[in-house]
């Protein structure tokens, strides 16, 4: 009778298999008047933004453009305007100091229809009717990128653009999971996918 070979022995993990690591502490962020804080929200509330100095580089206004249906654009504009004065914090959430000339970001939010781009119901319906999750995601992405480019071609352009999305668009087009022959499983997120190439210069 032949004896069964013994299982291979398992050597303890040696020092050669350890991964060296270094801990980098959270850096202090710099705000107005050389104020330092580890938390950007707390730093803004306490000191104001870094550009708010005597150099005069800090903008006195921020032009906000919106992309969405007329109803969602108006809802977004009303909501942002109502919160610009600040929002009180609680035990779990820090306060939002506001976006006002005398506090918070020390600037004012400005809105104008000239900085908006409308999403038509027919455009949205055409995207939502696509059955393939992958193709529907890419169609929505292309639609929003085109709206950005249309805004960029105007004589008067905003400093920032907000996309006002319906719950249906978020649910149906906000993410996409599909398989690719080249890389396997793919997960796409609409917020991260808006990478305009070439970049749009507003």
Coordinates of C-alpha atoms in Angstrom, one line a residue, residues 6-201:
X6 CA 1.8 14.8 3.0
X7 CA 0.2 18.1 2.1
X8 CA 2.6 20.9 1.5
X9 CA 3.6 22.9 4.5
X10 CA 2.5 26.5 4.8
X11 CA 5.2 28.9 5.8
X12 CA 4.3 31.8 8.1
X13 CA 4.2 35.1 6.3
X14 CA 7.6 36.6 6.3
X15 CA 8.7 40.2 6.3
X16 CA 9.3 40.1 2.6
X17 CA 5.5 39.8 2.0
X18 CA 4.6 42.8 4.1
X19 CA 3.5 46.0 2.4
X20 CA 5.1 49.2 3.7
X21 CA 2.7 52.0 4.3
X22 CA 2.8 55.6 5.5
X23 CA 0.1 57.5 7.1
X24 CA -0.4 61.0 5.8
X25 CA -2.4 63.2 8.2
X26 CA -5.3 65.3 6.8
X27 CA -3.8 68.5 5.5
X28 CA -4.9 71.9 6.8
X29 CA -6.8 74.0 4.2
X30 CA -6.1 77.7 3.9
X31 CA -8.9 80.2 3.9
X32 CA -9.3 84.0 4.0
X33 CA -6.9 86.0 6.2
X34 CA -4.6 82.9 6.3
X35 CA -7.2 81.0 8.4
X36 CA -6.5 77.3 8.6
X37 CA -9.0 74.5 9.1
X38 CA -9.2 70.8 8.3
X39 CA -12.9 70.9 7.2
X40 CA -13.8 73.0 4.1
X41 CA -17.3 73.7 5.4
X42 CA -16.2 74.9 8.8
X43 CA -13.3 76.9 7.2
X44 CA -15.7 78.7 4.9
X45 CA -18.1 79.5 7.7
X46 CA -15.3 80.7 10.1
X47 CA -13.0 82.6 7.7
X48 CA -14.5 82.8 4.2
X49 CA -13.0 81.6 0.9
X50 CA -9.3 82.0 0.3
X51 CA -9.8 84.5 -2.5
X52 CA -11.7 86.9 -0.2
X53 CA -8.7 89.1 0.6
X54 CA -7.6 92.6 -0.1
X55 CA -6.2 91.5 -3.5
X56 CA -9.6 92.1 -5.1
X57 CA -9.6 88.8 -6.9
X58 CA -12.7 87.5 -5.2
X59 CA -15.8 87.7 -7.4
X60 CA -18.7 89.8 -6.1
X61 CA -21.2 87.8 -8.0
X62 CA -21.5 84.2 -9.4
X63 CA -23.5 83.8 -12.6
X64 CA -25.5 80.5 -12.4
X65 CA -26.8 78.8 -15.5
X66 CA -29.4 76.0 -15.5
X67 CA -30.1 73.1 -17.8
X68 CA -33.5 71.4 -17.5
X69 CA -37.2 71.6 -18.3
X70 CA -38.8 75.1 -17.7
X71 CA -40.5 73.7 -14.5
X72 CA -37.3 72.2 -13.1
X73 CA -35.2 75.2 -13.9
X74 CA -37.6 77.4 -12.0
X75 CA -37.7 75.0 -9.1
X76 CA -33.9 74.8 -8.9
X77 CA -33.5 78.6 -9.1
X78 CA -36.1 79.1 -6.3
X79 CA -34.5 76.5 -4.1
X80 CA -31.0 77.9 -4.5
X81 CA -32.2 81.5 -3.9
X82 CA -34.0 80.4 -0.7
X83 CA -30.9 78.7 0.6
X84 CA -28.4 81.4 -0.3
X85 CA -29.1 83.1 3.1
X86 CA -27.7 80.1 4.9
X87 CA -29.0 76.9 6.5
X88 CA -28.7 76.1 10.2
X89 CA -26.8 73.0 11.2
X90 CA -27.6 70.4 13.9
X91 CA -25.7 67.7 15.8
X92 CA -25.1 65.7 12.7
X93 CA -24.8 68.3 10.0
X94 CA -22.7 71.5 10.0
X95 CA -24.3 74.8 9.1
X96 CA -24.2 76.2 5.6
X97 CA -23.1 79.9 6.1
X98 CA -24.8 81.1 2.9
X99 CA -23.8 82.6 -0.3
X100 CA -24.3 86.3 0.4
X101 CA -22.2 89.5 0.0
X102 CA -21.7 89.8 3.8
X103 CA -21.2 86.2 4.9
X104 CA -20.4 82.7 3.8
X105 CA -18.9 82.9 0.3
X106 CA -19.1 86.7 0.3
X107 CA -20.6 86.8 -3.1
X108 CA -24.1 86.9 -4.6
X109 CA -25.8 84.3 -6.8
X110 CA -27.2 85.8 -10.0
X111 CA -29.7 84.0 -12.4
X112 CA -30.7 85.0 -15.9
X113 CA -32.7 83.2 -18.6
X114 CA -29.8 84.0 -21.0
X115 CA -27.6 81.6 -19.1
X116 CA -30.2 78.7 -19.2
X117 CA -30.6 75.9 -21.8
X118 CA -34.0 74.2 -22.0
X119 CA -34.5 70.5 -22.1
X120 CA -37.5 69.8 -24.3
X121 CA -40.1 67.1 -23.5
X122 CA -39.6 65.5 -26.9
X123 CA -35.8 65.3 -26.3
X124 CA -36.3 63.6 -22.9
X125 CA -38.9 61.2 -24.2
X126 CA -36.6 60.1 -27.0
X127 CA -33.9 59.2 -24.5
X128 CA -36.3 57.6 -22.0
X129 CA -37.8 55.3 -24.6
X130 CA -34.5 53.6 -25.4
X131 CA -34.7 50.1 -24.0
X132 CA -31.0 49.3 -23.6
X133 CA -29.6 50.7 -20.4
X134 CA -26.2 51.3 -21.9
X135 CA -27.6 53.1 -25.0
X136 CA -30.0 55.1 -22.9
X137 CA -27.2 56.2 -20.6
X138 CA -25.0 57.3 -23.5
X139 CA -28.0 59.1 -25.1
X140 CA -28.6 61.1 -22.0
X141 CA -24.9 61.9 -21.6
X142 CA -24.8 63.1 -25.2
X143 CA -27.9 65.3 -24.7
X144 CA -26.4 67.1 -21.7
X145 CA -23.1 67.6 -23.3
X146 CA -24.7 69.2 -26.3
X147 CA -26.6 71.5 -24.0
X148 CA -23.4 72.5 -22.3
X149 CA -21.8 73.3 -25.7
X150 CA -24.8 75.4 -26.8
X151 CA -24.5 77.5 -23.7
X152 CA -20.7 77.9 -24.3
X153 CA -21.4 79.3 -27.7
X154 CA -23.5 82.2 -26.5
X155 CA -22.3 85.8 -26.1
X156 CA -23.1 85.8 -22.4
X157 CA -22.1 82.7 -20.5
X158 CA -22.5 81.6 -16.9
X159 CA -19.7 80.9 -14.4
X160 CA -21.3 77.6 -13.3
X161 CA -24.0 75.4 -14.7
X162 CA -26.5 73.3 -12.8
X163 CA -28.4 70.4 -14.4
X164 CA -31.9 70.1 -12.9
X165 CA -33.0 66.5 -13.4
X166 CA -36.3 64.8 -12.8
X167 CA -36.6 61.7 -10.6
X168 CA -37.4 59.8 -13.8
X169 CA -34.1 60.8 -15.5
X170 CA -32.1 60.0 -12.4
X171 CA -33.7 56.6 -12.1
X172 CA -33.6 55.7 -15.7
X173 CA -30.3 57.4 -16.8
X174 CA -28.4 58.1 -13.6
X175 CA -26.3 55.0 -13.8
X176 CA -25.6 52.1 -16.2
X177 CA -24.2 48.6 -15.6
X178 CA -23.2 46.5 -18.6
X179 CA -20.6 44.1 -19.8
X180 CA -17.7 45.0 -22.1
X181 CA -15.7 42.4 -24.1
X182 CA -12.5 44.4 -23.5
X183 CA -12.7 45.2 -19.7
X184 CA -15.6 43.0 -18.4
X185 CA -18.2 44.6 -16.1
X186 CA -18.7 48.4 -16.4
X187 CA -20.4 50.8 -14.1
X188 CA -21.1 54.3 -15.3
X189 CA -22.4 57.2 -13.2
X190 CA -23.8 60.3 -15.0
X191 CA -22.4 62.8 -12.6
X192 CA -18.9 61.5 -13.2
X193 CA -19.3 60.8 -16.9
X194 CA -19.8 64.5 -17.8
X195 CA -16.2 64.8 -18.9
X196 CA -16.4 67.2 -21.9
X197 CA -13.7 66.5 -24.5
X198 CA -12.4 68.9 -25.6
X199 CA -13.2 70.9 -22.4
X200 CA -15.7 73.7 -22.8
X201 CA -14.3 77.2 -22.0

